[in-house]
Amino acid sequence: MNPGEMIKDILTKKESVKNVFFVACGGSLVEFYPPKYFMDAEAKSCSAFLYSGKEFVCAAPASLGENSLVLLCSHSGKTPEVLEAAALARERGAVIVTYAGVAGTPVNEAGDYNVVYGNATEEGSHYGDSPVLLSLRLMGELLAATEEYPLLDQLKDGISKIDTVIYHAMEQVEERARVWGRAYEKEDMMYILGSGPAFGNVYGFAICSMMEMQWQHAAYIHSAEYFHGPFEVTDKNTAYVVLESSGPARCMDERAIRFLKQYGAKYEVVDAKELGADIIDERVVDYFTPLMFYKVMCVYRKELAKLRNHPLETRRYMGKVEY
Amino acid sequence: MNPGEMIKDILTKKESVKNVFFVACGGSLVEFYPPKYFMDAEAKSCSAFLYSGKEFVCAAPASLGENSLVLLCSHSGKTPEVLEAAALARERGAVIVTYAGVAGTPVNEAGDYNVVYGNATEEGSHYGDSPVLLSLRLMGELLAATEEYPLLDQLKDGISKIDTVIYHAMEQVEERARVWGRAYEKEDMMYILGSGPAFGNVYGFAICSMMEMQWQHAAYIHSAEYFHGPFEVTDKNTAYVVLESSGPARCMDERAIRFLKQYGAKYEVVDAKELGADIIDERVVDYFTPLMFYKVMCVYRKELAKLRNHPLETRRYMGKVEY
């Protein structure tokens, strides 16, 4: 069932969808940031909420009910917090859509609609099948069906172009990622900046690619918030990576880059526009750049891992000890 | 006009309040985290959104309109992004409530209702007049008036007790803050953990108290998200501060503390329950601990500033250079 058919089916069973809850943990939570952002910007009457799994259960929303749509994502398909969230959503009578990386897992069986995305974010894939774009399209279809959202065709067009954008961008950064790796491999601390729908990737690069996979100290800073405190640590020795969006969010990133040009020295700008994201309609492009940033930053992190002799799969706690 | 009268007045002019937008920047954004969290947990049909000022303007929400309530906060009363947000809210016909630290400032004149909170978070104040508790009570009054929210009395009771809680807690941590200062003054990097409504303070302590006021590298990590990546950097040499909530969010912080006990060594737990927050009703206590954490962490940061000979007011960029 594609996202359009799924929405049609949901709307035969429910009179309306009043709100949408995106619930996941860590890297999977990052997948939901762009569709949540899309809903905040584009939805006239359907509200959306983004929750880390356990938080959703601890502070069970009073508005979660029979006219709610709950989207869950788990790469392993086994995340306990996501299963707790599924139980709560079920109890409240919500419609549940799950995205799992692995078929036959508990999360993959917890929903009314269960999507297995497999390795849709790995090399050689069609990135339109990734949870971020499947859930983005689902939201586009929902708003088109219920609120006359006018840009569904542009969203679909973006999905059709995303493979081209990503493969091209990944190729384009290969050499600069090597240069970056050599320059940054000995950093103690890395600040990641960005804004708009890409802020989820700022978060993800800091907590997954850096902390989890490289045991690298890192912090994620919103480009607009940077000027309300965080910029005071900036000097010529502090390392930054800025994800520069292509659409409406770009002005926030540009401002941070201007500041870094003047007062910083060690900063890497990953510019979505320069990397070709702007072949996608500018009214929707910022919803697509997050996935592009993710794949491009995979090229960067690979260089760091190689130079440090610290493979990206190395863990000391995750899946190894009790917690 | 107190928050109850304000809601009454708003509801004579508007048939309903469909959604609430909390918009501010940096430290002022932190003030709005607990009332936004309150709305997510407690509101049955009124939705709430939290925005950094510029983001609100760049991704102007389609749902912002005549039945929206927009809350703005600016300590200086001059934050340009907040003024831009006010203009957008005005254009859309929303009701605007402003909280400004200084009377006669542009933000203080930008709303339909304009509250000057002055130095309500400074020593000797009645903390019920701080923006976080004024806006929390405003939301409580709104839900009591429109959705039969049952715990308004408990909220008011919490407000009446908050001074006692805070002054007592500040006194209680004085000695341990001194010990902490001596132990942590030479740290290169500090991780701040917490969850629930207190996550705003986790953010605030990292970006304002540490980065802005101490030029100290820091990262803010959600206690539940800690296990989905960030915990991989934990070792006996990495410094943590955990804000441990007292109510429903506590289980998330407890889990992080258990892990730090086993695999970390340098961590400071600031326990809301031990510090006396639990004289407030447990169904609402987590909405009050953020302000207590703020004031308690002011005691901690003062020690660091003293030992480092880096006064909390020291800035190199903020208000000093163009940006």
XYZ file of N, CA, C and O in Angstrom, chain B residues 72-249:
712
model
N 5.052 35.736 23.557
C 6.407 36.155 23.217
C 7.153 36.504 24.496
O 6.563 37.033 25.435
N 8.440 36.239 24.522
C 9.224 36.591 25.702
C 10.582 37.142 25.279
O 11.216 36.611 24.368
N 10.986 38.223 25.911
C 12.305 38.794 25.643
C 12.790 39.501 26.904
O 12.130 40.425 27.384
N 13.922 39.069 27.396
C 14.432 39.654 28.639
C 14.819 41.127 28.446
O 14.517 41.980 29.271
N 15.459 41.397 27.322
C 15.856 42.783 27.045
C 14.681 43.616 26.546
O 14.695 44.840 26.594
N 13.671 42.943 26.015
C 12.536 43.637 25.413
C 12.835 44.139 24.008
O 12.019 44.829 23.393
N 14.012 43.743 23.494
C 14.411 44.286 22.189
C 14.751 43.230 21.134
O 15.108 43.582 20.013
N 14.679 41.947 21.490
C 15.109 40.885 20.566
C 14.471 41.034 19.175
O 13.246 40.913 19.028
N 15.271 41.293 18.134
C 14.700 41.543 16.797
C 13.853 40.388 16.271
O 12.792 40.622 15.673
N 14.299 39.144 16.515
C 13.540 37.993 16.009
C 12.153 37.922 16.644
O 11.190 37.473 16.018
N 12.061 38.334 17.898
C 10.778 38.302 18.591
C 9.853 39.394 18.033
O 8.640 39.202 17.905
N 10.445 40.509 17.658
C 9.643 41.581 17.052
C 9.140 41.173 15.670
O 8.006 41.480 15.296
N 9.982 40.465 14.921
C 9.533 39.926 13.626
C 8.368 38.962 13.838
O 7.392 38.960 13.076
N 8.497 38.138 14.866
C 7.436 37.166 15.174
C 6.146 37.892 15.541
O 5.048 37.488 15.135
N 6.283 38.977 16.291
C 5.106 39.764 16.684
C 4.403 40.324 15.450
O 3.167 40.307 15.357
N 5.193 40.782 14.487
C 4.612 41.344 13.264
C 3.835 40.284 12.493
O 2.723 40.537 12.008
N 4.410 39.089 12.405
C 3.720 37.991 11.721
C 2.417 37.632 12.437
O 1.362 37.468 11.805
N 2.493 37.532 13.755
C 1.310 37.174 14.547
C 0.215 38.233 14.378
O -0.976 37.921 14.239
N 0.622 39.483 14.371
C -0.314 40.605 14.188
C -1.007 40.507 12.838
O -2.234 40.623 12.724
N -0.204 40.284 11.803
C -0.699 40.160 10.431
C -1.750 39.063 10.309
O -2.717 39.186 9.553
N -1.553 37.990 11.076
C -2.485 36.861 11.000
C -3.692 37.014 11.928
O -4.536 36.134 11.997
N -3.711 38.104 12.673
C -4.872 38.344 13.533
C -4.877 37.593 14.856
O -5.923 37.481 15.511
N -3.737 37.076 15.265
C -3.649 36.328 16.529
C -3.678 37.267 17.730
O -3.368 38.446 17.614
N -4.041 36.710 18.884
C -3.924 37.450 20.142
C -2.477 37.306 20.624
O -1.920 36.209 20.614
N -1.889 38.424 21.022
C -0.472 38.399 21.416
C -0.311 38.778 22.884
O -0.824 39.807 23.332
N 0.398 37.950 23.610
C 0.773 38.262 24.990
C 2.294 38.342 25.036
O 2.976 37.426 24.570
N 2.819 39.439 25.551
C 4.275 39.539 25.643
C 4.734 39.529 27.099
O 4.035 40.029 27.985
N 5.904 38.963 27.304
C 6.590 39.023 28.586
C 7.934 39.686 28.333
O 8.737 39.165 27.546
N 8.155 40.820 28.943
C 9.433 41.515 28.753
C 10.049 41.822 30.107
O 9.345 42.066 31.091
N 11.381 41.807 30.147
C 12.063 42.124 31.397
C 12.085 43.618 31.674
O 12.251 44.053 32.808
N 11.921 44.415 30.599
C 12.066 45.860 30.727
C 10.823 46.569 30.169
O 10.392 46.282 29.046
N 10.276 47.490 30.948
C 9.097 48.256 30.522
C 9.473 49.257 29.431
O 10.624 49.687 29.330
N 8.506 49.611 28.611
C 8.731 50.642 27.605
C 9.592 50.203 26.427
O 9.973 51.018 25.593
N 9.886 48.922 26.339
C 10.695 48.409 25.226
C 9.780 47.991 24.078
O 8.570 47.831 24.274
N 10.335 47.813 22.881
C 9.478 47.428 21.746
C 8.675 46.150 21.991
O 7.483 46.104 21.663
N 9.288 45.115 22.558
C 8.533 43.880 22.805
C 7.428 44.153 23.821
O 6.307 43.661 23.695
N 7.734 44.951 24.789
C 6.746 45.288 25.825
C 5.535 46.036 25.264
O 4.496 46.144 25.906
N 5.683 46.554 24.049
C 4.566 47.278 23.441
C 3.984 46.558 22.233
O 3.127 47.086 21.535
N 4.444 45.335 22.000
C 4.061 44.633 20.767
C 2.811 43.776 20.899
O 2.304 43.260 19.907
N 2.294 43.617 22.105
C 1.198 42.674 22.287
C -0.142 43.311 22.569
O -0.267 44.531 22.732
N -1.166 42.462 22.632
C -2.467 42.910 23.107
C -2.456 42.973 24.628
O -3.188 43.739 25.237
N -1.640 42.131 25.203
C -1.440 42.107 26.651
C 0.066 42.096 26.868
O 0.762 41.245 26.285
N 0.547 43.016 27.650
C 1.991 43.136 27.812
C 2.373 43.079 29.288
O 1.940 43.922 30.075
N 3.141 42.070 29.620
C 3.528 41.868 31.009
C 5.007 42.223 31.177
O 5.844 41.774 30.395
N 5.294 43.038 32.161
C 6.698 43.308 32.503
C 7.037 42.475 33.727
O 6.403 42.624 34.772
N 7.983 41.577 33.577
C 8.309 40.730 34.738
C 9.532 41.229 35.489
O 9.863 40.726 36.556
N 10.195 42.235 34.949
C 11.319 42.844 35.648
C 12.379 41.840 36.037
O 12.833 41.054 35.202
N 12.756 41.838 37.295
C 13.791 40.913 37.761
C 13.190 39.759 38.545
O 13.729 39.333 39.557
N 12.075 39.255 38.040
C 11.336 38.238 38.800
C 12.057 36.909 38.933
O 11.566 36.006 39.594
N 13.210 36.770 38.293
C 13.967 35.533 38.539
C 15.216 35.811 39.369
O 16.055 34.945 39.562
N 15.337 37.043 39.841
C 16.510 37.388 40.664
C 16.227 37.151 42.148
O 15.081 36.996 42.562
N 17.291 37.208 42.924
C 17.199 37.010 44.381
C 16.118 37.906 45.009
O 15.955 39.057 44.621
N 15.435 37.378 45.983
C 14.466 38.167 46.742
C 13.133 38.362 46.043
O 12.273 39.106 46.495
N 12.955 37.701 44.914
C 11.717 37.886 44.145
C 10.649 36.893 44.568
O 10.923 35.889 45.221
N 9.452 37.188 44.110
C 8.404 36.169 44.158
C 8.423 35.487 42.787
O 8.075 36.066 41.770
N 8.853 34.220 42.799
C 9.088 33.525 41.534
C 7.812 33.234 40.752
O 7.867 32.895 39.574
N 6.673 33.380 41.406
C 5.415 33.243 40.683
C 5.256 34.304 39.602
O 4.475 34.143 38.665
N 6.033 35.381 39.701
C 5.979 36.450 38.703
C 6.984 36.268 37.564
O 7.164 37.161 36.738
N 7.650 35.127 37.536
C 8.589 34.859 36.442
C 7.800 34.451 35.200
O 6.689 33.925 35.311
N 8.370 34.679 34.014
C 7.615 34.333 32.790
C 7.216 32.867 32.723
O 6.135 32.548 32.242
N 8.076 31.991 33.226
C 7.733 30.565 33.143
C 6.472 30.257 33.940
O 5.571 29.554 33.455
N 6.347 30.822 35.129
C 5.169 30.491 35.935
C 3.954 31.330 35.560
O 2.817 30.856 35.631
N 4.173 32.555 35.109
C 3.041 33.343 34.612
C 2.419 32.670 33.387
O 1.198 32.582 33.265
N 3.270 32.191 32.502
C 2.730 31.571 31.286
C 2.181 30.176 31.585
O 1.211 29.743 30.957
N 2.770 29.488 32.543
C 2.213 28.197 32.959
C 0.806 28.403 33.528
O -0.140 27.688 33.181
N 0.683 29.404 34.400
C -0.644 29.653 34.988
C -1.632 30.098 33.903
O -2.796 29.687 33.908
N -1.152 30.894 32.956
C -2.028 31.318 31.856
C -2.590 30.096 31.124
O -3.782 30.035 30.805
N -1.717 29.128 30.880
C -2.169 27.907 30.192
C -3.125 27.106 31.071
O -4.122 26.559 30.586
N -2.845 27.049 32.366
C -3.748 26.361 33.292
C -5.128 27.003 33.292
O -6.159 26.315 33.227
N -5.156 28.326 33.321
C -6.424 29.061 33.296
C -7.151 28.826 31.974
O -8.373 28.657 31.952
N -6.398 28.816 30.893
C -7.002 28.587 29.575
C -7.689 27.225 29.528
O -8.859 27.113 29.123
N -6.966 26.197 29.961
C -7.546 24.849 29.897
C -8.681 24.675 30.904
O -9.652 23.967 30.640
N -8.558 25.322 32.062
C -9.645 25.232 33.049
C -10.916 25.879 32.500
O -12.026 25.377 32.694
N -10.734 26.976 31.761
C -11.891 27.705 31.230
C -12.507 27.023 30.017
O -13.707 27.135 29.767
N -11.693 26.310 29.252
C -12.194 25.794 27.973
C -12.300 24.270 27.907
O -13.014 23.743 27.066
N -11.547 23.567 28.751
C -11.520 22.102 28.633
C -11.717 21.384 29.966
O -11.393 20.206 30.087
N -12.138 22.124 30.978
C -12.326 21.524 32.308
C -11.061 20.870 32.861
O -11.120 19.808 33.483
N -9.918 21.503 32.659
C -8.678 20.989 33.256
C -8.858 20.931 34.772
O -9.200 21.945 35.393
N -8.630 19.776 35.383
C -9.013 19.605 36.787
C -7.972 20.035 37.825
O -8.276 20.020 39.015
N -6.769 20.400 37.412
C -5.718 20.619 38.420
C -5.263 22.071 38.556
O -4.146 22.340 39.001
N -6.140 23.007 38.186
C -5.749 24.415 38.305
C -5.424 24.786 39.761
O -4.470 25.520 40.024
N -6.196 24.277 40.695
C -5.925 24.579 42.108
C -4.555 24.060 42.535
O -3.841 24.722 43.293
N -4.195 22.896 42.035
C -2.882 22.338 42.361
C -1.768 23.189 41.747
O -0.712 23.364 42.346
N -2.033 23.707 40.547
C -1.054 24.614 39.921
C -0.873 25.867 40.778
O 0.247 26.294 41.068
N -1.995 26.442 41.181
C -1.925 27.661 41.998
C -1.241 27.376 43.337
O -0.469 28.197 43.838
N -1.537 26.229 43.889
C -0.897 25.832 45.140
C 0.625 25.701 44.940
O 1.418 26.128 45.783
N 1.016 25.139 43.821
C 2.448 25.028 43.502
C 3.089 26.408 43.410
O 4.193 26.633 43.921
N 2.388 27.339 42.767
C 2.910 28.706 42.643
C 3.090 29.334 44.034
O 4.086 30.009 44.298
N 2.156 29.041 44.927
C 2.252 29.620 46.279
C 3.409 29.008 47.081
O 3.885 29.596 48.041
N 3.854 27.830 46.675
C 4.928 27.150 47.418
C 6.310 27.330 46.786
O 7.324 26.958 47.388
N 6.363 27.849 45.556
C 7.623 27.788 44.811
C 8.753 28.586 45.480
O 9.908 28.156 45.456
N 8.416 29.723 46.089
C 9.470 30.502 46.761
C 10.149 29.674 47.853
O 11.375 29.606 47.927
N 9.346 29.050 48.687
C 9.874 28.199 49.762
C 10.773 27.112 49.182
O 11.886 26.880 49.654
N 10.259 26.439 48.156
C 11.034 25.352 47.543
C 12.374 25.875 47.043
O 13.434 25.312 47.327
N 12.338 26.976 46.309
C 13.562 27.465 45.671
C 14.576 27.965 46.697
O 15.754 27.594 46.641
N 14.132 28.798 47.645
C 15.110 29.339 48.602
C 15.732 28.233 49.442
O 16.927 28.241 49.721
N 14.915 27.261 49.783
C 15.408 26.135 50.559
C 16.422 25.317 49.741
O 17.496 24.959 50.220
N 16.078 25.051 48.487
C 16.957 24.241 47.629
C 18.285 24.954 47.364
O 19.353 24.329 47.373
N 18.215 26.264 47.158
C 19.448 27.026 46.889
C 20.402 26.955 48.083
O 21.615 26.820 47.919
N 19.826 27.045 49.255
C 20.629 26.970 50.475
C 21.251 25.584 50.601
O 22.430 25.433 50.912
N 20.414 24.604 50.288
C 20.839 23.213 50.462
C 22.011 22.831 49.556
O 22.811 21.965 49.909
N 22.109 23.448 48.370
C 23.182 23.035 47.447
C 24.453 23.865 47.603
O 25.458 23.581 46.926
N 24.433 24.873 48.450
C 25.589 25.772 48.530
C 26.923 25.040 48.714
O 27.864 25.265 47.965
N 26.963 24.170 49.690
C 28.222 23.488 49.971
C 28.589 22.524 48.840
O 29.727 22.470 48.383
N 27.594 21.784 48.342
C 27.935 20.827 47.276
C 28.302 21.533 45.969
O 29.068 20.989 45.169
N 27.778 22.732 45.764
C 28.169 23.506 44.580
C 29.648 23.906 44.686
O 30.362 23.928 43.684
N 30.081 24.216 45.899
C 31.496 24.562 46.099
C 32.387 23.361 45.796
O 33.399 23.486 45.109
N 31.979 22.216 46.284
C 32.741 20.979 46.022
C 32.767 20.700 44.520
O 33.805 20.395 43.934
N 31.611 20.837 43.897
C 31.486 20.597 42.460
C 32.394 21.559 41.679
O 33.106 21.146 40.764
N 32.364 22.819 42.036
C 33.179 23.821 41.353
C 34.653 23.418 41.361
O 35.313 23.438 40.313
N 35.134 23.030 42.525
C 36.549 22.646 42.634
C 36.848 21.411 41.789
O 37.886 21.311 41.165
N 35.899 20.482 41.757
C 36.130 19.245 41.009
C 35.996 19.428 39.499
O 36.610 18.702 38.721
N 35.187 20.387 39.073
C 34.850 20.492 37.645
C 35.431 21.714 36.942
O 35.244 21.882 35.753
N 36.134 22.551 37.680
C 36.541 23.826 37.059
C 37.465 23.652 35.854
O 37.523 24.508 34.996
N 38.182 22.548 35.772
C 39.113 22.384 34.656
C 38.580 21.496 33.529
O 39.307 21.138 32.607
N 37.315 21.154 33.587
C 36.744 20.304 32.540
C 36.737 21.018 31.191
O 36.434 22.199 31.114
N 37.042 20.255 30.127
C 36.959 20.822 28.777
C 35.532 20.773 28.244
O 35.142 21.584 27.409
N 34.804 19.791 28.739
C 33.496 19.512 28.138
C 32.532 19.063 29.226
O 32.911 18.310 30.117
N 31.306 19.535 29.135
C 30.318 19.191 30.154
C 29.032 18.732 29.464
O 28.496 19.434 28.613
N 28.546 17.555 29.843
C 27.255 17.090 29.335
C 26.171 17.336 30.378
O 26.355 16.987 31.549
N 25.076 17.921 29.958
C 23.963 18.198 30.855
C 22.792 17.299 30.451
O 22.407 17.282 29.280
N 22.275 16.553 31.394
C 21.183 15.612 31.117
C 19.928 15.952 31.910
O 20.009 16.480 33.016
N 18.806 15.596 31.355
C 17.536 15.777 32.041
C 16.400 15.444 31.086
O 16.645 15.090 29.922
N 15.166 15.565 31.560
C 14.030 15.180 30.714
C 12.760 15.872 31.182
O 12.785 16.676 32.104
N 11.665 15.524 30.556
C 10.377 16.117 30.935
C 10.410 17.625 30.768
O 11.182 18.161 29.964
N 9.585 18.333 31.540
C 9.552 19.794 31.418
C 10.899 20.439 31.737
O 11.139 21.584 31.356
N 11.773 19.726 32.439
C 13.079 20.290 32.801
C 14.073 20.275 31.646
O 15.166 20.833 31.761
N 13.697 19.648 30.525
C 14.676 19.587 29.432
C 15.031 20.984 28.928
O 16.146 21.221 28.458
N 14.105 21.905 29.026
C 14.411 23.292 28.667
C 15.566 23.833 29.495
O 16.413 24.575 28.984
N 15.614 23.460 30.750
C 16.702 23.929 31.613
C 18.015 23.226 31.342
O 19.084 23.783 31.569
N 17.916 21.994 30.885
C 19.104 21.274 30.429
C 19.727 22.068 29.282
O 20.927 22.344 29.262
N 18.863 22.434 28.347
C 19.277 23.262 27.210
C 19.847 24.591 27.695
O 20.942 25.002 27.302
N 19.107 25.255 28.561
C 19.511 26.578 29.046
C 20.823 26.561 29.809
O 21.662 27.450 29.628
N 21.009 25.558 30.642
C 22.261 25.508 31.399
C 23.440 25.308 30.448
O 24.501 25.913 30.618
N 23.234 24.481 29.419
C 24.316 24.244 28.450
C 24.604 25.504 27.630
O 25.755 25.956 27.562
N 23.569 26.097 27.017
C 23.857 27.189 26.071
C 24.065 28.550 26.736
O 24.808 29.371 26.225
N 23.385 28.801 27.849
C 23.543 30.110 28.498
C 24.593 30.059 29.606
O 25.603 30.760 29.547
N 24.366 29.230 30.613
C 25.265 29.239 31.774
C 26.666 28.778 31.397
O 27.662 29.355 31.843
N 26.759 27.736 30.598
C 28.069 27.209 30.250
C 28.680 27.923 29.032
O 29.688 28.589 29.135
N 28.062 27.777 27.869
C 28.681 28.344 26.656
C 28.775 29.865 26.716
O 29.833 30.435 26.501
N 27.663 30.509 27.000
C 27.638 31.970 26.948
C 28.410 32.593 28.114
O 29.238 33.484 27.910
N 28.149 32.135 29.313
C 28.692 32.812 30.487
C 30.044 32.285 30.945
O 30.733 32.956 31.712
N 30.415 31.081 30.503
C 31.703 30.513 30.935
C 32.598 30.102 29.762
O 33.693 29.581 29.985
N 32.130 30.304 28.540
C 32.882 29.872 27.357
C 33.313 28.414 27.519
O 34.434 28.013 27.178
N 32.407 27.654 28.069
C 32.645 26.252 28.414
C 31.941 25.364 27.387
O 30.739 25.501 27.179
N 32.680 24.455 26.753
C 32.035 23.522 25.833
C 31.013 22.680 26.584
O 31.295 22.192 27.687
N 29.870 22.517 25.983
C 28.805 21.779 26.653
C 27.830 21.216 25.631
O 27.749 21.704 24.498
N 27.118 20.174 26.031
C 26.050 19.630 25.187
C 24.874 19.260 26.061
O 25.055 18.861 27.215
N 23.695 19.434 25.544
C 22.457 19.114 26.259
C 21.900 17.820 25.684
O 21.728 17.689 24.478
N 21.654 16.867 26.573
C 21.207 15.547 26.129
C 19.947 15.164 26.902
O 19.896 15.272 28.114
N 18.957 14.693 26.178
C 17.741 14.204 26.823
C 18.039 12.851 27.478
O 18.611 11.971 26.845
N 17.630 12.704 28.739
C 17.953 11.480 29.490
C 17.499 10.202 28.780
O 18.162 9.164 28.879
N 16.369 10.247 28.099
C 15.881 9.054 27.408
C 16.644 8.829 26.110
O 16.902 7.688 25.718
N 17.031 9.891 25.457
C 17.777 9.792 24.203
C 19.241 9.396 24.437
O 19.889 8.880 23.517
N 19.716 9.646 25.636
C 21.084 9.291 26.029
C 21.435 7.855 25.621
O 22.542 7.579 25.163
N 20.471 6.954 25.746
C 20.712 5.537 25.468
C 20.651 5.200 23.977
O 20.839 4.058 23.600
N 20.367 6.183 23.168
C 20.261 5.933 21.731
C 21.400 6.605 20.973
O 21.197 7.120 19.881
N 22.563 6.624 21.569
C 23.742 7.201 20.928
C 24.700 7.855 21.906
O 25.823 7.381 22.107
N 24.252 8.940 22.562
C 25.174 9.751 23.362
C 25.928 8.996 24.461
O 27.038 9.380 24.812
N 25.346 7.938 24.991
C 26.030 7.246 26.090
C 27.342 6.594 25.675
O 28.151 6.236 26.526
N 27.556 6.439 24.379
C 28.813 5.826 23.929
C 30.046 6.683 24.250
O 31.164 6.180 24.260
N 29.891 7.970 24.518
C 31.067 8.785 24.898
C 31.366 8.688 26.400
O 32.384 9.187 26.870
N 30.469 8.066 27.150
C 30.636 8.008 28.607
C 31.853 7.176 29.015
O 32.046 6.071 28.529
N 32.661 7.755 29.869
C 33.762 7.016 30.493
C 34.072 7.690 31.824
O 33.370 8.623 32.214
N 35.080 7.239 32.498
C 35.366 7.756 33.847
C 35.874 9.206 33.829
O 35.967 9.848 34.869
N 36.240 9.702 32.661
C 36.780 11.063 32.576
C 35.817 12.109 32.045
O 36.158 13.278 31.968
N 34.636 11.694 31.624
C 33.714 12.639 31.000
C 32.725 13.170 32.048
O 32.175 12.395 32.826
N 32.546 14.499 32.029
C 31.771 15.159 33.086
C 30.292 15.310 32.726
O 29.960 15.740 31.615
N 29.449 14.988 33.678
C 28.000 15.079 33.500
C 27.346 15.820 34.659
O 27.805 15.727 35.801
N 26.278 16.516 34.336
C 25.367 17.027 35.358
C 23.982 16.493 34.980
O 23.563 16.642 33.832
N 23.311 15.850 35.919
C 21.970 15.340 35.635
C 20.950 16.071 36.502
O 21.070 16.110 37.722
N 19.960 16.672 35.848
C 18.836 17.266 36.569
C 17.776 16.175 36.706
O 17.188 15.739 35.712
N 17.569 15.715 37.931
C 16.662 14.594 38.155
C 15.291 15.106 38.592
O 15.137 15.670 39.679
N 14.307 14.914 37.751
C 12.967 15.421 38.035
C 12.313 14.640 39.160
O 12.813 13.597 39.581
N 11.180 15.139 39.609
C 10.541 14.568 40.794
C 9.291 13.763 40.455
O 8.932 12.833 41.162
N 8.639 14.093 39.349
C 7.353 13.474 38.996
C 7.498 12.391 37.936
O 8.438 11.593 37.962
N 6.568 12.361 36.985
C 6.542 11.304 35.972
C 7.825 11.189 35.137
O 8.140 10.111 34.640
N 8.557 12.287 34.974
C 9.766 12.238 34.135
C 10.936 11.573 34.852
O 11.928 11.190 34.222
